[in-house]
Short mmCIF file of C-alpha atoms in Angstrom, two decimals:
data_model
loop_
_atom_site.label_atom_id
_atom_site.label_comp_id
_atom_site.label_asym_id
_atom_site.label_seq_id
_atom_site.Cartn_x
_atom_site.Cartn_y
_atom_site.Cartn_z
CA UNK A 1 18.04 26.28 -15.50
CA UNK A 2 19.38 22.95 -16.84
CA UNK A 3 22.66 23.53 -15.04
CA UNK A 4 20.86 24.31 -11.76
CA UNK A 5 18.77 21.15 -12.11
CA UNK A 6 21.94 19.13 -12.64
CA UNK A 7 23.53 20.63 -9.53
CA UNK A 8 20.45 19.83 -7.45
CA UNK A 9 20.37 16.26 -8.72
CA UNK A 10 24.06 15.87 -7.93
CA UNK A 11 23.62 17.19 -4.39
CA UNK A 12 20.69 14.85 -3.83
CA UNK A 13 22.75 11.89 -5.04
CA UNK A 14 25.61 12.83 -2.70
CA UNK A 15 23.17 13.10 0.21
CA UNK A 16 21.84 9.61 -0.47
CA UNK A 17 25.38 8.21 -0.49
CA UNK A 18 26.01 9.34 3.06
CA UNK A 19 26.39 6.48 5.56
CA UNK A 20 23.26 4.36 5.85
CA UNK A 21 23.92 3.33 9.44
CA UNK A 22 20.86 5.14 10.73
CA UNK A 23 19.39 3.40 13.77
CA UNK A 24 17.96 6.06 16.09
CA UNK A 25 14.43 7.44 15.88
CA UNK A 26 15.79 11.01 16.10
CA UNK A 27 17.56 10.52 12.78
CA UNK A 28 14.13 10.37 11.11
CA UNK A 29 12.38 12.94 13.29
CA UNK A 30 14.68 15.91 13.78
CA UNK A 31 11.93 18.03 15.36
CA UNK A 32 10.76 15.39 17.83
CA UNK A 33 7.11 15.78 16.83
CA UNK A 34 4.26 13.36 16.16
CA UNK A 35 3.79 11.70 12.75
CA UNK A 36 6.78 13.36 11.03
CA UNK A 37 6.58 11.32 7.81
CA UNK A 38 3.90 10.61 5.24
CA UNK A 39 4.05 8.28 2.23
CA UNK A 40 1.70 9.32 -0.56
CA UNK A 41 1.43 9.10 -4.36
CA UNK A 42 2.29 12.79 -4.65
CA UNK A 43 5.68 14.39 -4.38
CA UNK A 44 8.98 13.06 -2.99
CA UNK A 45 7.24 10.64 -0.58
CA UNK A 46 6.10 8.42 -3.46
CA UNK A 47 7.95 5.28 -2.54
CA UNK A 48 7.01 1.80 -1.32
CA UNK A 49 4.07 1.95 -3.69
CA UNK A 50 1.45 4.05 -1.88
CA UNK A 51 -1.99 3.52 -3.38
CA UNK A 52 -3.75 6.46 -5.05
CA UNK A 53 -6.54 6.25 -2.46
CA UNK A 54 -4.28 5.85 0.59
CA UNK A 55 -1.96 7.76 2.88
CA UNK A 56 0.57 6.15 5.23
CA UNK A 57 1.45 8.22 8.29
CA UNK A 58 4.70 7.15 9.99
CA UNK A 59 6.10 7.52 13.52
CA UNK A 60 9.54 6.15 14.55
CA UNK A 61 9.62 4.62 18.06
CA UNK A 62 12.92 4.18 19.96
CA UNK A 63 12.36 1.50 22.62
CA UNK A 64 15.81 2.06 24.12
CA UNK A 65 14.51 5.40 25.41
CA UNK A 66 10.77 4.86 25.71
CA UNK A 67 8.80 1.87 26.90
CA UNK A 68 5.51 2.76 25.22
CA UNK A 69 3.76 4.93 22.66
CA UNK A 70 0.14 5.82 23.37
CA UNK A 71 -2.00 6.90 20.42
CA UNK A 72 -5.33 8.58 21.09
CA UNK A 73 -7.76 9.67 18.41
CA UNK A 74 -11.27 9.93 17.04
CA UNK A 75 -12.51 7.27 14.63
CA UNK A 76 -12.11 8.75 11.14
CA UNK A 77 -14.63 8.74 8.30
CA UNK A 78 -12.67 6.32 6.12
CA UNK A 79 -13.10 3.04 4.29
CA UNK A 80 -10.26 1.46 6.27
CA UNK A 81 -7.59 2.42 8.77
CA UNK A 82 -5.09 0.36 10.72
CA UNK A 83 -1.99 0.55 12.88
CA UNK A 84 0.99 -1.73 12.21
CA UNK A 85 4.39 -1.88 13.92
CA UNK A 86 7.38 -2.77 11.73
CA UNK A 87 10.37 -3.88 13.81
CA UNK A 88 13.93 -3.37 12.58
CA UNK A 89 15.78 -6.67 12.87
CA UNK A 90 19.56 -6.66 12.46
CA UNK A 91 21.02 -9.23 10.05
CA UNK A 92 24.61 -10.12 9.01
CA UNK A 93 24.13 -8.10 5.83
CA UNK A 94 22.34 -5.11 7.41
CA UNK A 95 18.76 -5.18 8.62
CA UNK A 96 15.28 -6.28 7.66
CA UNK A 97 11.75 -5.53 8.85
CA UNK A 98 9.26 -7.79 10.61
CA UNK A 99 5.63 -6.97 11.33
CA UNK A 100 3.39 -8.59 13.92
CA UNK A 101 -0.38 -8.62 14.16
CA UNK A 102 -1.81 -5.19 13.30
CA UNK A 103 -4.82 -3.50 14.80
CA UNK A 104 -7.34 -2.50 12.17
CA UNK A 105 -10.42 -0.31 12.59
CA UNK A 106 -13.04 -2.94 13.55
CA UNK A 107 -10.65 -4.46 16.12
CA UNK A 108 -10.05 -1.17 17.95
CA UNK A 109 -12.60 -0.90 20.74
CA UNK A 110 -13.67 2.59 21.83
CA UNK A 111 -12.86 4.45 25.02
CA UNK A 112 -16.22 6.14 24.73
CA UNK A 113 -18.92 6.52 22.12
CA UNK A 114 -19.29 4.09 19.22
CA UNK A 115 -16.87 2.51 16.80
CA UNK A 116 -18.50 3.08 13.37
CA UNK A 117 -16.59 0.07 12.01
CA UNK A 118 -18.39 -2.26 14.44
CA UNK A 119 -22.05 -3.18 14.12
CA UNK A 120 -24.45 -1.48 14.62
CA UNK A 121 -22.26 1.54 13.90
CA UNK A 122 -23.09 4.99 15.17
CA UNK A 123 -21.43 8.32 15.71
CA UNK A 124 -17.67 8.47 15.96
CA UNK A 125 -16.22 7.75 19.37
CA UNK A 126 -12.63 7.92 20.57
CA UNK A 127 -10.01 5.20 20.91
CA UNK A 128 -6.64 4.59 22.52
CA UNK A 129 -3.96 2.28 21.10
CA UNK A 130 -0.71 1.45 22.88
CA UNK A 131 2.47 0.06 21.34
CA UNK A 132 4.68 -1.17 24.18
CA UNK A 133 8.00 -2.91 24.52
CA UNK A 134 8.13 -6.43 25.92
CA UNK A 135 6.77 -6.91 29.42
CA UNK A 136 5.47 -3.38 29.60
CA UNK A 137 2.54 -4.29 27.41
CA UNK A 138 1.18 -6.65 30.04
CA UNK A 139 1.24 -3.72 32.46
CA UNK A 140 -0.56 -1.64 29.84
CA UNK A 141 -3.24 -4.32 29.51
CA UNK A 142 -3.74 -4.34 33.27
CA UNK A 143 -4.19 -0.58 33.33
CA UNK A 144 -6.72 -0.54 30.50
CA UNK A 145 -8.61 -3.46 31.99
CA UNK A 146 -8.81 -1.64 35.32
CA UNK A 147 -10.35 1.33 33.54
CA UNK A 148 -12.89 -0.88 31.81
CA UNK A 149 -11.37 0.01 28.43
CA UNK A 150 -10.36 -2.29 25.59
CA UNK A 151 -6.94 -3.88 25.31
CA UNK A 152 -5.90 -2.13 22.11
CA UNK A 153 -2.24 -3.05 22.43
CA UNK A 154 0.64 -4.16 20.19
CA UNK A 155 3.80 -5.75 21.60
CA UNK A 156 7.23 -5.00 20.10
CA UNK A 157 10.74 -6.15 21.00
CA UNK A 158 13.15 -4.39 18.62
CA UNK A 159 15.15 -1.27 19.50
CA UNK A 160 13.73 0.68 16.56
CA UNK A 161 10.10 0.30 15.51
CA UNK A 162 8.18 2.02 12.73
CA UNK A 163 4.54 2.70 13.58
CA UNK A 164 2.44 3.06 10.43
CA UNK A 165 -1.10 4.44 10.32
CA UNK A 166 -2.77 3.46 7.05
CA UNK A 167 -5.77 5.51 5.91
CA UNK A 168 -7.81 4.52 2.84
CA UNK A 169 -10.63 6.26 0.95
CA UNK A 170 -11.88 9.19 2.99
CA UNK A 171 -15.65 9.74 2.87
CA UNK A 172 -17.03 12.53 0.73
CA UNK A 173 -17.00 15.77 2.70
CA UNK A 174 -19.09 18.82 1.87
CA UNK A 175 -17.19 20.93 4.40
CA UNK A 176 -13.76 20.47 2.76
CA UNK A 177 -12.07 21.13 6.09
CA UNK A 178 -8.58 20.30 4.88
CA UNK A 179 -8.70 17.09 6.91
CA UNK A 180 -10.44 15.13 4.15
CA UNK A 181 -7.50 12.76 3.59
CA UNK A 182 -7.60 11.92 7.31
CA UNK A 183 -11.32 11.22 7.32
CA UNK A 184 -12.40 14.59 8.64
CA UNK A 185 -10.64 14.30 12.00
CA UNK A 186 -7.22 15.43 13.26
CA UNK A 187 -4.36 12.97 13.32
CA UNK A 188 -4.33 11.03 16.61
CA UNK A 189 -2.10 12.36 19.36
CA UNK A 190 1.18 10.62 20.19
CA UNK A 191 2.40 10.29 23.79
CA UNK A 192 5.78 8.78 24.71
CA UNK A 193 6.37 7.16 28.11
CA UNK A 194 9.93 6.57 29.33
CA UNK A 195 11.23 3.88 31.65
CA UNK A 196 10.71 6.11 34.68
CA UNK A 197 7.01 6.33 33.90
CA UNK A 198 7.17 9.95 32.74
CA UNK A 199 4.92 10.71 29.74
CA UNK A 200 5.15 13.46 27.14
CA UNK A 201 2.54 14.26 24.50
CA UNK A 202 4.16 15.38 21.27
CA UNK A 203 3.02 18.22 19.07
CA UNK A 204 1.80 16.96 15.71
CA UNK A 205 4.35 17.77 13.02
CA UNK A 206 3.57 20.68 10.74
CA UNK A 207 4.73 20.67 8.06
CA UNK A 208 5.52 17.02 7.53
CA UNK A 209 8.30 15.29 5.55
CA UNK A 210 11.30 17.39 6.50
CA UNK A 211 13.68 16.59 3.64
CA UNK A 212 16.49 15.27 5.86
CA UNK A 213 14.03 12.97 7.66
CA UNK A 214 12.59 11.69 4.40
CA UNK A 215 16.05 11.04 2.92
CA UNK A 216 17.08 9.16 6.06
CA UNK A 217 13.98 6.97 5.78
CA UNK A 218 14.71 6.29 2.11
CA UNK A 219 18.30 5.26 2.89
CA UNK A 220 17.09 3.10 5.76
CA UNK A 221 14.56 1.21 3.63
CA UNK A 222 16.55 1.08 0.40
CA UNK A 223 20.32 1.53 1.02
CA UNK A 224 21.81 3.35 -1.97
CA UNK A 225 24.75 0.96 -2.20
CA UNK A 226 22.34 -1.91 -2.94
CA UNK A 227 22.02 -2.67 -6.63
CA UNK A 228 18.56 -3.44 -7.97
CA UNK A 229 18.74 -6.48 -10.22
CA UNK A 230 15.80 -6.46 -12.66
CA UNK A 231 15.53 -8.54 -15.81
CA UNK A 232 11.90 -9.17 -16.68
CA UNK A 233 12.88 -10.46 -20.09
CA UNK A 234 10.44 -10.48 -23.00
CA UNK A 235 7.13 -12.34 -22.62
CA UNK A 236 7.15 -15.57 -24.64
CA UNK A 237 3.54 -14.95 -25.67
CA UNK A 238 0.95 -12.19 -25.51
CA UNK A 239 -0.34 -13.59 -22.21
CA UNK A 240 0.83 -11.97 -18.97
CA UNK A 241 0.35 -13.83 -15.70
CA UNK A 242 -0.49 -12.48 -12.26
CA UNK A 243 0.58 -14.44 -9.16
CA UNK A 244 0.77 -13.84 -5.41
CA UNK A 245 4.17 -13.35 -3.72
CA UNK A 246 4.67 -15.71 -0.80
CA UNK A 247 6.30 -13.11 1.43
CA UNK A 248 6.62 -9.58 0.05
CA UNK A 249 10.00 -8.05 0.96
CA UNK A 250 10.10 -6.54 4.45
CA UNK A 251 11.43 -3.18 3.24
CA UNK A 252 8.22 -2.80 1.21
CA UNK A 253 6.30 -2.81 4.52
CA UNK A 254 3.51 -5.08 3.21
CA UNK A 255 0.11 -4.63 4.82
CA UNK A 256 -0.74 -7.62 7.08
CA UNK A 257 -4.43 -7.05 6.23
CA UNK A 258 -3.79 -7.25 2.51
CA UNK A 259 -2.69 -9.70 -0.13
CA UNK A 260 -1.36 -8.96 -3.57
CA UNK A 261 -1.16 -10.31 -7.10
CA UNK A 262 1.81 -9.16 -9.17
CA UNK A 263 2.47 -9.12 -12.91
CA UNK A 264 5.68 -8.36 -14.85
CA UNK A 265 4.97 -6.86 -18.30
CA UNK A 266 8.55 -7.24 -19.60
CA UNK A 267 11.68 -5.13 -19.84
CA UNK A 268 10.34 -2.68 -22.40
CA UNK A 269 7.13 -1.15 -23.64
CA UNK A 270 6.14 -2.83 -26.89
CA UNK A 271 5.67 -0.13 -29.53
CA UNK A 272 2.30 -0.03 -31.27
CA UNK A 273 0.71 -2.20 -28.60
CA UNK A 274 -1.25 -1.88 -25.36
CA UNK A 275 -1.73 -4.02 -22.26
CA UNK A 276 -5.36 -4.99 -21.69
CA UNK A 277 -6.57 -6.44 -18.35
CA UNK A 278 -10.04 -7.92 -17.81
CA UNK A 279 -11.52 -9.31 -14.60
CA UNK A 280 -14.59 -9.47 -12.41
CA UNK A 281 -14.68 -6.90 -9.61
CA UNK A 282 -15.34 -8.09 -6.06
CA UNK A 283 -18.05 -6.35 -4.07
CA UNK A 284 -16.91 -3.48 -1.85
CA UNK A 285 -18.60 -1.03 0.54
CA UNK A 286 -19.63 2.41 -0.69
CA UNK A 287 -18.32 4.28 2.34
CA UNK A 288 -17.46 7.30 0.20
CA UNK A 289 -21.16 8.07 -0.07
CA UNK A 290 -21.94 7.34 3.56
CA UNK A 291 -22.62 3.59 3.70
CA UNK A 292 -21.26 1.38 6.48
CA UNK A 293 -18.39 -1.02 5.74
CA UNK A 294 -20.87 -3.94 5.71
CA UNK A 295 -23.12 -2.33 3.07
CA UNK A 296 -22.22 -3.30 -0.53
CA UNK A 297 -21.88 -0.65 -3.21
CA UNK A 298 -24.59 -0.33 -5.83
CA UNK A 299 -24.64 -3.28 -8.21
CA UNK A 300 -23.16 -5.74 -5.70
CA UNK A 301 -24.97 -8.15 -3.39
CA UNK A 302 -22.20 -8.58 -0.84
CA UNK A 303 -19.02 -7.00 0.49
CA UNK A 304 -16.35 -9.39 -0.75
CA UNK A 305 -13.33 -7.24 0.14
CA UNK A 306 -12.96 -4.04 2.10
CA UNK A 307 -10.94 -2.48 -0.72
CA UNK A 308 -9.31 -3.38 -4.03
CA UNK A 309 -7.18 -1.56 -6.60
CA UNK A 310 -4.97 -2.21 -9.62
CA UNK A 311 -1.77 -0.15 -9.67
CA UNK A 312 1.02 0.33 -12.20
CA UNK A 313 4.36 0.67 -10.42
CA UNK A 314 7.93 1.65 -11.24
CA UNK A 315 10.22 -1.24 -10.34
CA UNK A 316 13.01 0.94 -8.99
CA UNK A 317 14.80 1.36 -5.69
CA UNK A 318 12.74 2.68 -4.04
CA UNK A 319 9.59 1.53 -5.92
CA UNK A 320 7.04 4.22 -6.77
CA UNK A 321 3.48 4.26 -8.04
CA UNK A 322 2.62 5.54 -11.52
CA UNK A 323 -1.18 5.40 -11.17
CA UNK A 324 -3.98 3.20 -9.83
CA UNK A 325 -7.48 2.15 -10.81
CA UNK A 326 -9.26 1.96 -7.45
CA UNK A 327 -12.60 0.34 -6.71
CA UNK A 328 -14.05 3.80 -6.18
CA UNK A 329 -13.01 5.10 -9.60
CA UNK A 330 -13.01 2.00 -11.83
CA UNK A 331 -15.68 1.93 -14.52
CA UNK A 332 -17.53 -1.39 -14.71
CA UNK A 333 -19.55 -3.21 -17.35
CA UNK A 334 -21.86 -5.21 -15.13
CA UNK A 335 -19.31 -6.45 -12.63
CA UNK A 336 -16.42 -6.62 -15.08
CA UNK A 337 -13.65 -4.10 -15.54
CA UNK A 338 -11.34 -3.54 -18.48
CA UNK A 339 -8.10 -1.69 -17.86
CA UNK A 340 -5.85 -0.48 -20.67
CA UNK A 341 -2.21 0.48 -20.08
CA UNK A 342 -0.63 2.57 -22.83
CA UNK A 343 2.30 4.93 -23.30
CA UNK A 344 0.04 7.90 -24.04
CA UNK A 345 0.75 11.05 -22.05
CA UNK A 346 -2.92 11.45 -21.13
CA UNK A 347 -6.08 9.39 -21.45
CA UNK A 348 -6.31 8.68 -25.21
CA UNK A 349 -9.29 9.82 -27.27
CA UNK A 350 -9.62 6.36 -28.85
CA UNK A 351 -10.47 4.73 -25.50
CA UNK A 352 -14.19 4.24 -24.93
CA UNK A 353 -15.70 5.91 -21.83
CA UNK A 354 -16.48 2.59 -20.13
CA UNK A 355 -12.81 1.55 -20.30
CA UNK A 356 -10.24 2.37 -17.62
CA UNK A 357 -6.79 3.73 -18.44
CA UNK A 358 -3.46 3.63 -16.66
CA UNK A 359 -0.36 5.36 -18.05
CA UNK A 360 2.79 3.33 -18.61
CA UNK A 361 4.82 6.22 -17.29
CA UNK A 362 8.51 6.89 -17.82
CA UNK A 363 9.94 4.30 -20.22
CA UNK A 364 13.29 4.42 -18.40
CA UNK A 365 11.85 2.40 -15.52
CA UNK A 366 10.77 -1.24 -15.66
CA UNK A 367 7.24 -1.84 -14.38
CA UNK A 368 5.23 -4.22 -12.29
CA UNK A 369 1.45 -4.22 -11.97
CA UNK A 370 -0.16 -5.05 -8.62
CA UNK A 371 -3.70 -6.06 -7.68
CA UNK A 372 -4.34 -5.26 -4.01
CA UNK A 373 -7.09 -6.89 -1.89
CA UNK A 374 -7.62 -5.68 1.69
CA UNK A 375 -9.61 -7.60 4.30
CA UNK A 376 -11.39 -10.15 2.11
CA UNK A 377 -14.56 -11.64 3.55
CA UNK A 378 -14.18 -15.18 4.98
CA UNK A 379 -17.16 -16.10 2.76
CA UNK A 380 -15.44 -14.94 -0.44
CA UNK A 381 -13.19 -17.71 -1.88
CA UNK A 382 -11.87 -15.90 -4.98
CA UNK A 383 -9.53 -13.23 -3.68
CA UNK A 384 -5.76 -12.75 -3.77
CA UNK A 385 -5.38 -14.39 -0.35
CA UNK A 386 -6.83 -17.63 -1.70
CA UNK A 387 -4.32 -17.58 -4.56
CA UNK A 388 -1.58 -16.89 -2.03
CA UNK A 389 -2.69 -19.89 0.05
CA UNK A 390 -2.54 -22.34 -2.85
CA UNK A 391 0.07 -21.13 -5.34
CA UNK A 392 2.46 -18.42 -4.12
CA UNK A 393 5.82 -17.60 -5.67
CA UNK A 394 9.05 -16.39 -4.09
CA UNK A 395 9.71 -12.69 -4.50
CA UNK A 396 12.75 -10.86 -3.20
CA UNK A 397 14.14 -7.35 -3.41
CA UNK A 398 16.53 -6.14 -4.80
CA UNK A 399 16.95 -9.45 -6.68
CA UNK A 400 13.63 -9.56 -8.50
CA UNK A 401 12.26 -12.92 -9.59
CA UNK A 402 12.31 -13.65 -13.31
CA UNK A 403 9.07 -13.82 -15.21
CA UNK A 404 9.20 -17.60 -15.48
CA UNK A 405 8.55 -17.83 -11.73
CA UNK A 406 5.24 -15.98 -12.10
CA UNK A 407 4.32 -17.69 -15.34
CA UNK A 408 4.65 -21.09 -13.69
CA UNK A 409 2.06 -20.40 -10.98
CA UNK A 410 -0.17 -17.93 -12.83
CA UNK A 411 -2.52 -20.63 -14.19
CA UNK A 412 -2.95 -21.98 -10.66
CA UNK A 413 -3.91 -18.51 -9.43
CA UNK A 414 -6.45 -18.20 -12.24
CA UNK A 415 -7.96 -21.57 -11.34
CA UNK A 416 -8.34 -20.50 -7.70
CA UNK A 417 -9.79 -17.05 -8.41
CA UNK A 418 -11.99 -17.94 -11.37
CA UNK A 419 -13.69 -14.96 -13.01
CA UNK A 420 -12.11 -12.62 -10.41
CA UNK A 421 -8.63 -13.34 -11.77
CA UNK A 422 -7.22 -10.46 -13.87
CA UNK A 423 -6.51 -11.78 -17.37
CA UNK A 424 -3.76 -9.61 -18.89
CA UNK A 425 -2.58 -9.47 -22.52
CA UNK A 426 -0.19 -7.59 -24.73
CA UNK A 427 -2.28 -6.66 -27.77
CA UNK A 428 -1.76 -4.77 -31.02
CA UNK A 429 -3.53 -1.45 -30.75
CA UNK A 430 -5.26 -2.01 -34.09
CA UNK A 431 -6.62 -5.35 -32.87
CA UNK A 432 -7.94 -3.78 -29.69
CA UNK A 433 -9.58 -0.90 -31.56
CA UNK A 434 -11.27 -3.34 -33.92
CA UNK A 435 -12.61 -5.83 -31.42
CA UNK A 436 -11.69 -4.89 -27.85
CA UNK A 437 -10.50 -7.36 -25.22
CA UNK A 438 -12.18 -10.36 -26.85
CA UNK A 439 -10.27 -9.80 -30.11
CA UNK A 440 -7.02 -9.52 -28.14
CA UNK A 441 -7.79 -12.78 -26.34
CA UNK A 442 -8.45 -14.58 -29.63
CA UNK A 443 -5.12 -13.24 -30.90
CA UNK A 444 -3.17 -14.66 -27.94
CA UNK A 445 -0.53 -17.12 -29.05
#
């Protein structure tokens, strides 16, 4: 069995070393179907850091062959969904990715029925979104306007475009239809229109993530000949600082509706110690139990952000998620959370029930911890976007910034976010067991 595993690993490595000059949509969608790829925290598609509560459906779009992609669907029962188009831009050293303005749920006007993400809500209607190349979008707008429909359009200019459908926190479903991760509705249909005006609706892929397609996507985003340079060093004190990257790397496909805080815990796990993180949770909507996106969850007076989560990530190429504490699952004391990261294999018995736990994961991989805020309210001045506005830091990939870059702007981020800033500490396990987070904070040097 060990020998067979070694052979399989070797074959996989050889496959990833095949030429990375992959530029045609067909190279990532061998069957020519709709939504061939899915990024998720489970299985081989765990890269680019998919959140525990999210799924990212992906459709490659070749504008040299087709002038438009039309997406038609039913509004899902989700906390948040959005379409974004990531354009492949050639550079002297290869390529990068640029994203324009996305269309998120409340911006997508219905063809018929109601959009439940727009006040006053109502039953789910249907929508149509069009991603079109260059001047053809203006023609698309004219057509939709003539029909009395909304102008749910995104313009692109690159030859290869990646269309990403993000879906977060499906509502509770008693029926368990198998579509729960998609909000109880089928994936939207995909129709391609060529430059002669001929349209073709694609069959939705089943199953998804054909291995050759997924490997091609991985090579395209993270070329195997690129060396990841990571040296987080050793923290100079017990204090660990979060800060907001000015422009997350394009190959990470950052969400235009989200902002992030990032923390580097150091090159190695510190034996006999834990990481403890304390912060005030922003208000969020309890859509899981049927509330509208403008209705705050129990214990909150307002919806401060549409969604938030704290995730522990492997800083590898490609990056992958270890585990997340999402707003839906995080235990609170009042409005405060405490998150403990340890190298235990499962939630440790010594951790009190009102504490949250994240595993460190495989010690062979360096880590980074990310706080994600999606669609903060304009009336909420203490979110990651506000820290990004005032005190961002430069972050690149594969040359990862050293910890001093974050440490320099971390105090500024804390000043901006106040009680909502995640205070993180390395702490001796015995100190934490004796006095909790407060004892760890007193012990910070």
